[in-house]
Amino acid sequence: MKTTIFAIVLALFSGTAFADLPLEIKGLKIGERIDCTILNEIDVREGTFYGRSTPQGCWSKEDEIKSAIVKISFLGYEEQTLIYGVRPDGILAFLIMTSEPKYDWQELPWDFSDAVAAFTKKYGAPTDIVNSVGQNSFGSKFPQKKTIWKRGTQELYVGESFSKVGEVTVTLSDDTLAWAPKVSDDI
């Protein structure tokens, strides 16, 4: 009994207790088949609106990954945008979420530290931390941060200032899930 408790405590402190947890956001795991009803269930918006997926299908183009948006609750904030990519065969290929205020004049609802703390609590210590310096076309430089958790070929990262200074992005991806479109020999 004492040995079991010691092993559990040791696993928690060394991070191995988290090693088997699959990477996911809101229960969505890339590399698994998904249907529109699951995506609609996590969408916090009410009613009918443009882009709302139907049970018949949330993607339609045969030879490319379909991207669409749902609004989810994340870290206690409603209506955070989650972009998903589904391959034509119904496999979830990627998830991208950004921290965004409801109105332009508001501060970000959650920041880099909030997201890193939440994923560290869930998955343990990150696999890698990268700090770099970005530069825009006018020559201004700004710090960029990226904290990464890896499980096999899958990667979850929290990044700051990669697409827009100060913007926080959470991305879950797997390079092996890229979709190669069918190429026709007809010219």
N, CA and C of each residue as an Amber inpcrd file, in Angstrom:
protein
   561
   0.8230000  -1.2000000   0.0000000   0.0000000   0.0000000   0.0000000
   0.8630000   1.2590000   0.0000000   1.8810000   1.2840000   0.8840000
   2.7690000   2.4430000   0.9380000   3.5330000   2.5920000  -0.3730000
   3.9030000   1.4640000  -0.9770000   4.6310000   1.4940000  -2.2440000
   3.7610000   2.0760000  -3.3500000   2.4790000   1.7180000  -3.3840000
   1.5580000   2.2350000  -4.3930000   1.3770000   3.7370000  -4.2500000
   1.1760000   4.2010000  -3.0380000   1.0030000   5.6360000  -2.7960000
   2.2720000   6.3780000  -3.1810000   3.4330000   5.8280000  -2.8190000
   4.7010000   6.4510000  -3.1740000   4.8580000   6.5370000  -4.6950000
   4.4960000   5.4780000  -5.4060000   4.6060000   5.4530000  -6.8700000
   3.6880000   6.4970000  -7.5030000   2.4820000   6.6520000  -6.9820000
   1.5410000   7.6530000  -7.5220000   2.0790000   9.0540000  -7.2940000
   2.5620000   9.3230000  -6.0740000   3.1120000  10.6480000  -5.7630000
   4.3380000  10.9220000  -6.6360000   5.2090000   9.9340000  -6.7950000
   6.3880000  10.0900000  -7.6330000   5.9970000  10.3600000  -9.0900000
   4.9970000   9.6570000  -9.5920000   4.5330000   9.8670000 -10.9720000
   3.9780000  11.2650000 -11.1650000   3.2440000  11.7530000 -10.1650000
   2.6930000  13.1010000 -10.2660000   3.7950000  14.1460000 -10.2950000
   4.8110000  13.9810000  -9.4500000   5.8920000  14.9580000  -9.4100000
   6.8210000  14.8540000 -10.6090000   7.0110000  13.6810000 -11.1480000
   7.9120000  13.5300000 -12.2900000   7.2160000  13.7900000 -13.6190000
   5.8900000  13.8800000 -13.5990000   5.1570000  14.1760000 -14.8240000
   4.7160000  12.9500000 -15.5920000   5.1050000  11.7520000 -15.1780000
   4.7410000  10.5470000 -15.9230000   3.2660000  10.2060000 -15.7660000
   2.6070000  10.7420000 -14.7470000   1.1820000  10.4770000 -14.5760000
   0.3780000  11.1090000 -15.7080000   0.9250000  12.1490000 -16.3420000
   0.2210000  12.8510000 -17.4040000   0.5660000  12.3090000 -18.7890000
   1.5940000  11.4790000 -18.8790000   2.1290000  11.0490000 -20.1720000
   1.1210000  10.2790000 -21.0220000   0.1690000   9.6090000 -20.3930000
  -0.7850000   8.8100000 -21.1540000  -2.0590000   9.5650000 -21.5210000
  -2.2330000  10.7620000 -20.9990000  -3.4280000  11.5280000 -21.3360000
  -3.3480000  12.0040000 -22.7800000  -4.3630000  11.6770000 -23.5930000
  -4.3370000  12.1730000 -24.9820000  -4.5700000  13.6870000 -25.0030000
  -3.9260000  14.3510000 -25.9330000  -4.1040000  15.7920000 -26.0780000
  -5.4840000  16.0600000 -26.6600000  -6.2130000  16.9830000 -26.0660000
  -7.5560000  17.3130000 -26.5420000  -7.9420000  18.7040000 -26.0780000
  -8.9210000  19.2630000 -26.7380000  -9.5270000  20.5330000 -26.3350000
 -11.0330000  20.3110000 -26.3320000 -11.6530000  20.5300000 -25.1910000
 -13.1140000  20.3730000 -25.0300000 -13.5810000  18.9830000 -25.4520000
 -12.7590000  17.9690000 -25.2170000 -13.1260000  16.6010000 -25.5690000
 -12.8800000  16.2380000 -27.0210000 -12.4290000  17.1950000 -27.8130000
 -12.1520000  16.9370000 -29.2250000 -10.7100000  16.4690000 -29.3720000
 -10.5280000  15.2880000 -29.9540000  -9.1960000  14.7100000 -30.1410000
  -8.9080000  14.6050000 -31.6270000  -7.7940000  15.1710000 -32.0450000
  -7.4540000  15.0680000 -33.4560000  -7.0590000  13.6350000 -33.7700000
  -7.2750000  13.2680000 -35.0220000  -6.9850000  11.9090000 -35.4560000
  -8.1680000  10.9720000 -35.2840000  -9.2640000  11.4740000 -34.6910000
 -10.4620000  10.6550000 -34.5120000 -11.5660000  11.1440000 -35.4390000
 -12.4300000  10.2180000 -35.8180000 -13.5720000  10.5600000 -36.6600000
 -14.5380000  11.4190000 -35.8330000 -15.1090000  12.4070000 -36.4720000
 -16.0070000  13.3280000 -35.7680000 -17.2090000  13.6160000 -36.6520000
 -18.3320000  13.9030000 -36.0230000 -19.4840000  14.3280000 -36.8150000
 -19.9670000  15.6840000 -36.3140000 -20.8250000  16.2860000 -37.0830000
 -21.2730000  17.6490000 -36.8030000 -22.0340000  17.7740000 -35.4980000
 -22.7410000  16.7370000 -35.1020000 -23.5230000  16.8510000 -33.8640000
 -22.6170000  17.0880000 -32.6700000 -21.4440000  16.4950000 -32.6540000
 -20.4960000  16.7140000 -31.5600000 -20.0350000  18.1700000 -31.5500000
 -19.7330000  18.6990000 -32.7240000 -19.2950000  20.0890000 -32.8140000
 -20.4040000  21.0350000 -32.3920000 -21.6330000  20.7490000 -32.7750000
 -22.7460000  21.6070000 -32.3850000 -23.0190000  21.5490000 -30.8890000
 -22.7390000  20.4110000 -30.2590000 -22.9690000  20.2840000 -28.8220000
 -22.0430000  21.1780000 -28.0050000 -20.8150000  21.4010000 -28.4630000
 -19.9090000  22.2560000 -27.6970000 -20.0710000  23.7320000 -28.0500000
 -20.8140000  24.0330000 -29.1240000 -21.0140000  25.4170000 -29.5460000
 -21.9620000  26.0950000 -28.5620000 -21.5120000  27.2010000 -27.9450000
 -22.3150000  27.8810000 -26.9310000 -23.3500000  28.8390000 -27.5240000
 -23.3190000  29.0350000 -28.8440000 -24.2880000  29.9400000 -29.4670000
 -25.6500000  29.2710000 -29.5360000 -26.6830000  30.0650000 -29.4500000
 -28.0520000  29.5700000 -29.5220000 -28.6310000  29.8190000 -30.9050000
 -29.5460000  28.9710000 -31.3200000 -30.3160000  29.2180000 -32.5210000
 -29.6290000  28.8350000 -33.8090000 -30.1690000  29.3790000 -34.9000000
 -29.6680000  29.1030000 -36.2330000 -28.8780000  30.3060000 -36.7080000
 -27.7640000  30.0800000 -37.3310000 -26.9360000  31.1640000 -37.8130000
 -26.0790000  30.6490000 -38.9540000 -25.5010000  31.5770000 -39.6970000
 -24.6560000  31.1950000 -40.8180000 -23.4840000  30.3620000 -40.3010000
 -23.1910000  29.2760000 -40.9570000 -22.0640000  28.4410000 -40.5780000
 -22.4110000  27.3500000 -39.5920000 -23.6510000  27.3330000 -39.0880000
 -24.0310000  26.2880000 -38.1350000 -24.0510000  24.9590000 -38.8660000
 -23.3580000  23.9840000 -38.3120000 -23.2970000  22.6680000 -38.9310000
 -24.6230000  21.9460000 -38.7690000 -24.9280000  21.1090000 -39.7180000
 -26.1430000  20.3070000 -39.6560000 -25.7500000  18.8530000 -39.4210000
 -26.6550000  18.0370000 -38.9050000 -26.3140000  16.6290000 -38.7130000
 -25.9380000  15.9250000 -40.0180000 -26.3660000  16.4740000 -41.1500000
 -26.0560000  15.8510000 -42.4310000 -24.6010000  16.0800000 -42.8500000
 -23.9870000  17.1000000 -42.3250000 -22.5920000  17.3280000 -42.7100000
 -22.0910000  18.7040000 -42.3570000 -20.8440000  18.7540000 -41.9100000
 -20.2480000  20.0540000 -41.6020000 -19.0760000  20.3350000 -42.5240000
 -18.9300000  19.5420000 -43.5400000 -17.9300000  19.7800000 -44.5690000
 -18.4780000  19.2210000 -45.8680000 -18.0890000  19.8110000 -46.9640000
 -18.7270000  19.3830000 -48.2060000 -17.7470000  19.1670000 -49.3480000
 -16.5970000  19.7990000 -49.3180000 -15.6860000  19.6620000 -50.4440000
 -14.9570000  18.3300000 -50.3510000 -14.9810000  17.6010000 -51.4210000
 -14.4970000  16.2230000 -51.4120000 -12.9890000  16.0950000 -51.2230000
 -12.2170000  17.0070000 -51.7690000 -10.7740000  16.8040000 -51.7990000
  -9.9680000  17.7890000 -50.9650000 -10.5540000  18.3690000 -49.9480000
  -9.7640000  19.2710000 -49.1220000 -10.2770000  19.2790000 -47.6920000
  -9.4290000  19.7590000 -46.7980000  -9.8420000  19.8780000 -45.4020000
 -10.8120000  21.0420000 -45.2940000 -11.9220000  20.8150000 -44.6400000
 -12.9290000  21.8470000 -44.4240000 -12.6800000  22.4900000 -43.0760000
 -12.5950000  23.7820000 -43.0440000 -12.4310000  24.5070000 -41.7970000
 -13.7290000  25.2180000 -41.4710000 -14.0540000  25.2700000 -40.2210000
 -15.2430000  25.9940000 -39.7840000 -15.0180000  26.4500000 -38.3480000
 -15.9670000  27.1610000 -37.8110000 -15.8250000  27.7860000 -36.4980000
 -16.9720000  27.3770000 -35.5850000 -16.6360000  27.1230000 -34.3350000
 -17.6370000  27.0120000 -33.2790000 -17.1940000  27.9650000 -32.1780000
 -18.1320000  28.3940000 -31.3700000 -17.8240000  29.2400000 -30.2130000
 -17.9400000  28.3640000 -28.9730000 -16.8820000  28.3740000 -28.1460000
 -16.8620000  27.5070000 -26.9670000 -16.6000000  28.3240000 -25.7040000
 -16.8030000  27.6850000 -24.5760000 -16.4180000  28.2540000 -23.2990000
 -15.0110000  27.7320000 -22.9910000 -14.0960000  28.6270000 -22.6240000
 -12.7300000  28.2270000 -22.3070000 -12.2290000  29.0860000 -21.1590000
 -11.7250000  28.4400000 -20.1270000 -11.2220000  29.1120000 -18.9240000
 -12.2530000  30.0700000 -18.3420000 -13.5230000  29.6800000 -18.4260000
 -14.5970000  30.4710000 -17.8440000 -15.1230000  31.5920000 -18.7170000
 -14.6080000  31.7190000 -19.9220000 -15.0590000  32.7860000 -20.8230000
 -15.8590000  32.1860000 -21.9680000 -17.0300000  32.7500000 -22.1990000
 -17.9140000  32.2770000 -23.2590000 -17.4960000  32.8520000 -24.6090000
 -17.9640000  32.1920000 -25.6240000 -17.8080000  32.6350000 -27.0090000
 -16.3610000  32.8350000 -27.4500000 -15.4950000  31.9010000 -27.0890000
 -14.1350000  31.8980000 -27.6090000 -14.1520000  31.1140000 -28.9210000
 -13.4940000  31.6210000 -29.9240000 -13.5270000  31.0070000 -31.2430000
 -12.6030000  29.7960000 -31.3110000 -13.1620000  28.6810000 -31.7560000
 -12.3870000  27.4660000 -31.9950000 -12.5620000  27.1170000 -33.4590000
 -11.4740000  27.1250000 -34.2010000 -11.4980000  26.7630000 -35.6150000
 -11.0920000  25.3000000 -35.7060000 -11.8550000  24.5370000 -36.4440000
 -11.5020000  23.1280000 -36.5930000 -11.3330000  22.7930000 -38.0610000
 -10.5170000  21.7900000 -38.3100000 -10.3120000  21.3040000 -39.6750000
 -10.6400000  19.8320000 -39.7180000 -11.5370000  19.4530000 -40.6160000
 -11.9490000  18.0640000 -40.7650000 -11.6080000  17.6040000 -42.1800000
 -10.9350000  16.4650000 -42.2630000 -10.6050000  15.8980000 -43.5700000
 -11.8660000  15.3640000 -44.2270000 -11.8520000  15.1510000 -45.5440000
 -13.0330000  14.6140000 -46.2380000 -13.4900000  13.2600000 -45.7010000
 -12.5770000  12.5140000 -45.0850000 -12.9720000  11.2170000 -44.5290000
 -13.5290000  11.3310000 -43.1080000 -13.7420000  12.5600000 -42.6160000
 -14.3570000  12.7760000 -41.3100000 -13.3880000  12.7710000 -40.1450000
 -12.0890000  12.7260000 -40.4160000 -11.0790000  12.7280000 -39.3530000
 -10.7630000  14.1750000 -38.9720000 -10.8210000  14.4680000 -37.6670000
 -10.4800000  15.7980000 -37.1730000  -8.9800000  15.9960000 -37.3220000
  -8.5570000  17.0100000 -38.0960000  -7.1550000  17.2000000 -38.4410000
  -6.4530000  18.2490000 -37.5830000  -7.1560000  19.3090000 -37.1670000
  -6.5110000  20.3200000 -36.3350000  -7.5510000  21.1550000 -35.5980000
  -7.0980000  21.8120000 -34.5380000  -7.9150000  22.7570000 -33.7690000
  -7.0610000  23.9940000 -33.5130000  -7.6480000  25.1630000 -33.6700000
  -6.9550000  26.4230000 -33.3890000  -7.9120000  27.3100000 -32.6020000
  -7.4400000  27.8500000 -31.4950000  -8.2690000  28.7390000 -30.6800000
  -7.4670000  29.9980000 -30.3650000  -8.1290000  31.1360000 -30.3940000
  -7.4670000  32.3860000 -30.0430000  -8.2110000  33.0460000 -28.8940000
  -7.4570000  33.7520000 -28.0650000  -8.0540000  34.5280000 -26.9840000
  -8.5420000  35.8350000 -27.5890000  -9.8330000  36.0600000 -27.4930000
 -10.3640000  37.2670000 -28.1110000 -11.4300000  37.9000000 -27.2250000
 -11.3540000  39.2220000 -27.0920000 -12.3920000  39.9060000 -26.3160000
 -13.6850000  39.9670000 -27.1300000 -14.7940000  40.1440000 -26.4300000
 -16.0720000  40.2610000 -27.1250000 -16.1080000  41.5390000 -27.9620000
 -15.5290000  42.6060000 -27.4380000 -15.4630000  43.8840000 -28.1530000
 -14.0050000  44.2970000 -28.2950000 -13.6570000  45.0000000 -29.3650000
 -12.2780000  45.3780000 -29.6390000 -11.6230000  46.1710000 -28.5080000
 -12.3940000  46.9580000 -27.7780000 -11.8220000  47.8190000 -26.7520000
 -11.5700000  47.0800000 -25.4340000 -11.9820000  45.8320000 -25.3290000
 -11.7780000  45.0680000 -24.1000000 -10.4100000  44.3770000 -24.1130000
  -9.9230000  44.0480000 -22.9060000  -8.6880000  43.2790000 -22.7940000
  -8.9750000  41.8260000 -23.1340000  -7.9000000  41.0530000 -23.3710000
  -8.0670000  39.6330000 -23.6400000  -8.7000000  38.9530000 -22.4280000
  -9.6480000  38.0420000 -22.6550000 -10.2970000  37.3780000 -21.5260000
  -9.3650000  36.4190000 -20.7800000  -8.4470000  35.8030000 -21.4880000
  -7.4260000  34.9460000 -20.8820000  -6.1360000  35.1950000 -21.6210000
  -5.0310000  35.0430000 -20.9030000  -3.7500000  35.3410000 -21.5420000
  -2.8640000  34.1020000 -21.6280000  -1.6580000  34.3050000 -22.0790000
  -0.6930000  33.2260000 -22.2700000  -0.5010000  32.4400000 -20.9800000
  -0.2740000  33.1380000 -19.8900000  -0.0330000  32.4830000 -18.5960000
  -1.2280000  31.6550000 -18.1490000  -2.4490000  32.1760000 -18.3590000
  -3.6660000  31.4330000 -17.9870000  -3.7430000  30.1080000 -18.7420000
  -3.5050000  30.1540000 -20.0560000  -3.6010000  28.9510000 -20.8830000
  -2.4940000  27.9590000 -20.5230000  -1.2700000  28.4420000 -20.3420000
  -0.1580000  27.5480000 -19.9760000  -0.4430000  26.8870000 -18.6300000
  -0.9450000  27.6440000 -17.6720000  -1.2590000  27.0830000 -16.3500000
  -2.3340000  26.0020000 -16.4560000  -3.3710000  26.2550000 -17.2610000
  -4.4630000  25.2820000 -17.4130000  -3.9680000  23.9840000 -18.0560000
  -3.1610000  24.0870000 -19.1140000  -2.6700000  22.8810000 -19.7850000
  -1.5850000  22.1860000 -18.9620000  -0.7980000  22.9290000 -18.1940000
   0.1960000  22.3110000 -17.3140000  -0.5140000  21.5190000 -16.2140000
  -1.5970000  22.0690000 -15.6960000  -2.3730000  21.3570000 -14.6770000
  -2.9420000  20.0580000 -15.2570000  -3.3620000  20.1100000 -16.5130000
  -3.9840000  18.9470000 -17.1510000  -2.9620000  17.9270000 -17.6520000
  -1.8560000  18.4000000 -18.2790000  -0.9090000  17.5100000 -18.9450000
   0.4670000  17.4320000 -18.2980000   0.6960000  18.1960000 -17.2380000
   2.0110000  18.1910000 -16.6050000   2.9400000  19.1840000 -17.2740000
   4.2080000  19.0600000 -16.9440000   5.2110000  19.9890000 -17.4730000
   5.2560000  19.9350000 -18.9960000   5.4230000  21.0900000 -19.6430000
   5.5070000  21.1020000 -21.1010000   6.7410000  20.3540000 -21.6010000
   6.6520000  19.8900000 -22.8340000   7.7620000  19.1980000 -23.4850000
   8.8530000  20.1780000 -23.8760000   8.4500000  21.3840000 -24.2690000
   9.4160000  22.3730000 -24.7460000   8.8650000  23.7740000 -24.5300000
   9.7680000  24.7200000 -24.3170000   9.4140000  26.1370000 -24.2050000
  10.3540000  26.8940000 -25.1280000   9.7870000  27.6970000 -26.0300000
  10.5900000  28.4280000 -27.0040000  10.2960000  29.9230000 -26.8510000
  11.3370000  30.6950000 -26.6240000  11.2280000  32.1540000 -26.5970000
  12.0220000  32.6880000 -27.7700000  11.3940000  33.5600000 -28.5390000
  12.0730000  34.1120000 -29.7060000  11.6880000  35.5770000 -29.8620000
  12.2250000  36.1980000 -30.8870000  11.9150000  37.5980000 -31.1690000
  11.3300000  37.6710000 -32.5720000  10.1410000  38.2490000 -32.6700000
   9.5070000  38.4550000 -33.9660000   9.8060000  39.8630000 -34.4640000
   9.6010000  40.0660000 -35.7490000   9.8360000  41.3850000 -36.3160000
   8.8200000  41.6290000 -37.4160000   8.2270000  42.8280000 -37.4020000
   7.2680000  43.1470000 -38.4570000   7.9740000  43.7920000 -39.6450000
   7.2230000  44.1160000 -40.6760000   7.8180000  44.6510000 -41.9080000
   8.3940000  46.0580000 -41.7190000   8.0510000  46.7220000 -40.6120000
   8.5950000  48.0520000 -40.3390000   9.8620000  47.9770000 -39.4930000
  10.2520000  46.7670000 -39.0890000  11.4740000  46.5960000 -38.3060000
  11.2650000  46.5430000 -36.8030000  10.0380000  46.7440000 -36.3310000
   9.7770000  46.6580000 -34.8930000   9.9110000  45.2210000 -34.4300000
  10.5510000  45.0420000 -33.2880000  10.7450000  43.7120000 -32.7340000
   9.8700000  43.5320000 -31.5000000   9.4570000  42.2960000 -31.2800000
   8.5930000  41.9810000 -30.1380000   8.8390000  40.5420000 -29.7110000
   8.6710000  40.2630000 -28.4130000   8.9070000  38.8900000 -27.9310000
   7.7910000  37.9500000 -28.3650000   8.1800000  36.7280000 -28.6790000
   7.2350000  35.6610000 -28.9990000   7.5020000  34.5070000 -28.0370000
   6.4230000  33.8730000 -27.5690000   6.5630000  32.7440000 -26.6510000
   5.7540000  31.5700000 -27.1830000   6.2840000  30.3730000 -26.9610000
   5.5840000  29.1620000 -27.3780000   5.8740000  28.0670000 -26.3570000
   4.8250000  27.5120000 -25.7750000   4.9520000  26.4130000 -24.8250000
   4.2850000  25.1990000 -25.4530000   4.9950000  24.0550000 -25.4630000
   4.5830000  22.8970000 -26.2560000   4.4420000  21.6380000 -25.3970000
   3.3760000  20.8850000 -25.6640000   3.1910000  19.5450000 -25.1070000
   3.1000000  18.5980000 -26.2980000   3.8560000  17.4880000 -26.2610000
   3.8310000  16.5250000 -27.3670000   3.4280000  15.1510000 -26.8580000
   2.6730000  14.4480000 -27.7010000   2.3210000  13.0490000 -27.4790000
   2.4770000  12.3590000 -28.8320000   3.5650000  11.6470000 -29.0350000
   3.8070000  11.0100000 -30.3220000   3.9460000  12.0570000 -31.4070000
   3.1020000  11.9810000 -32.4400000   3.1590000  12.9450000 -33.5430000
   2.2410000  14.1450000 -33.3080000   1.4870000  14.1210000 -32.2170000
   0.5770000  15.2230000 -31.9230000   1.2720000  16.2960000 -31.0890000
   0.8500000  17.5340000 -31.3230000   1.4460000  18.6600000 -30.6200000
   0.3570000  19.6520000 -30.2190000   0.3810000  20.0490000 -28.9640000
  -0.4860000  21.1070000 -28.4470000   0.4450000  22.2420000 -28.0540000
   0.1750000  23.4280000 -28.5710000   1.0140000  24.5390000 -28.1190000
   0.1890000  25.7770000 -27.8390000   0.7190000  26.5640000 -26.9050000
   0.1760000  27.8740000 -26.5900000   1.2270000  28.8620000 -27.0640000
   0.8440000  29.7600000 -27.9570000   1.7800000  30.7360000 -28.5030000
   1.2930000  32.1500000 -28.2830000   2.2150000  33.0640000 -28.1480000
   1.8530000  34.4710000 -27.9910000   2.6040000  35.3020000 -29.0130000
   1.8760000  36.1830000 -29.6740000   2.4100000  37.1490000 -30.6440000
   2.9350000  36.4980000 -31.9160000   2.3240000  35.3920000 -32.3600000
   2.7570000  34.7630000 -33.6090000   2.0180000  35.3290000 -34.8110000
   0.7240000  35.6080000 -34.6840000  -0.0040000  36.1810000 -35.8150000
  -0.3100000  37.6590000 -35.5960000  -0.3780000  38.0730000 -34.3500000
  -0.6700000  39.4620000 -34.0080000  -0.0430000  39.7240000 -32.6380000
   0.6080000  40.8560000 -32.4640000   1.2840000  41.1510000 -31.2030000
   0.2760000  41.0870000 -30.0540000   0.6260000  40.3020000 -29.0470000
  -0.2160000  40.1710000 -27.8600000  -1.2880000  39.1050000 -27.9600000
  -1.5930000  38.6370000 -29.1710000  -2.6410000  37.6240000 -29.3400000
  -2.1280000  36.2590000 -28.8910000  -2.9870000  35.5390000 -28.1850000
  -2.6300000  34.2070000 -27.6990000  -3.3730000  33.1740000 -28.5400000
  -2.6530000  32.1700000 -28.9960000  -3.2230000  31.1240000 -29.8320000
  -2.9290000  29.7600000 -29.2180000  -3.9350000  28.8950000 -29.2020000
  -3.7670000  27.5130000 -28.7800000  -3.9980000  26.6570000 -30.0210000
  -3.0520000  25.7930000 -30.3380000  -3.1530000  24.9490000 -31.5280000
  -2.9140000  23.4950000 -31.1590000  -3.7660000  22.6170000 -31.6670000
  -3.6050000  21.1730000 -31.5150000  -3.5210000  20.6020000 -32.9210000
  -2.4030000  19.9330000 -33.2330000  -2.2130000  19.4560000 -34.6040000
  -1.4290000  18.1530000 -34.6320000  -1.3950000  17.5630000 -35.8050000
  -0.6360000  16.3360000 -36.0560000  -0.2500000  16.3620000 -37.5320000
   1.0330000  16.4770000 -37.8160000   1.4980000  16.5780000 -39.2000000
   1.1460000  15.3610000 -40.0400000   0.9350000  14.2060000 -39.4140000
   0.6130000  13.0030000 -40.1800000  -0.8220000  13.0080000 -40.6960000
  -1.6320000  13.9820000 -40.2640000  -3.0330000  14.0340000 -40.6840000
  -3.2760000  14.9410000 -41.8760000  -2.2150000  15.4210000 -42.4980000
  -2.3960000  16.2690000 -43.6830000  -3.1270000  15.4780000 -44.7520000
  -3.9350000  16.1560000 -45.5150000  -4.7460000  15.5090000 -46.5390000
  -4.1780000  15.8270000 -47.9050000  -3.8590000  14.8100000 -48.6590000
  -3.3730000  14.9960000 -50.0310000  -4.5610000  14.8920000 -50.9790000
  -4.8920000  15.9840000 -51.6590000  -6.0380000  15.9370000 -52.5790000
  -5.8040000  14.9780000 -53.7320000  -6.9090000  14.4710000 -54.2680000
  -6.8080000  13.5950000 -55.4330000  -6.3620000  14.4210000 -56.6290000
  -5.4550000  13.8650000 -57.4030000  -4.9460000  14.5630000 -58.5890000
  -5.4750000  13.8290000 -59.8140000  -6.0630000  14.5880000 -60.6780000
  -6.6140000  14.0070000 -61.8920000  -5.5560000  14.0000000 -63.0000000
  -5.5780000  12.9610000 -63.8010000  -4.6780000  12.9020000 -64.9530000
  -5.2590000  13.6400000 -66.1580000  -6.5050000  14.0910000 -66.0210000
  -7.1440000  14.8160000 -67.1200000  -6.5620000  16.2320000 -67.2060000
  -6.1600000  16.6010000 -68.4010000  -5.6280000  17.9670000 -68.5690000
  -6.3970000  18.6530000 -69.6510000
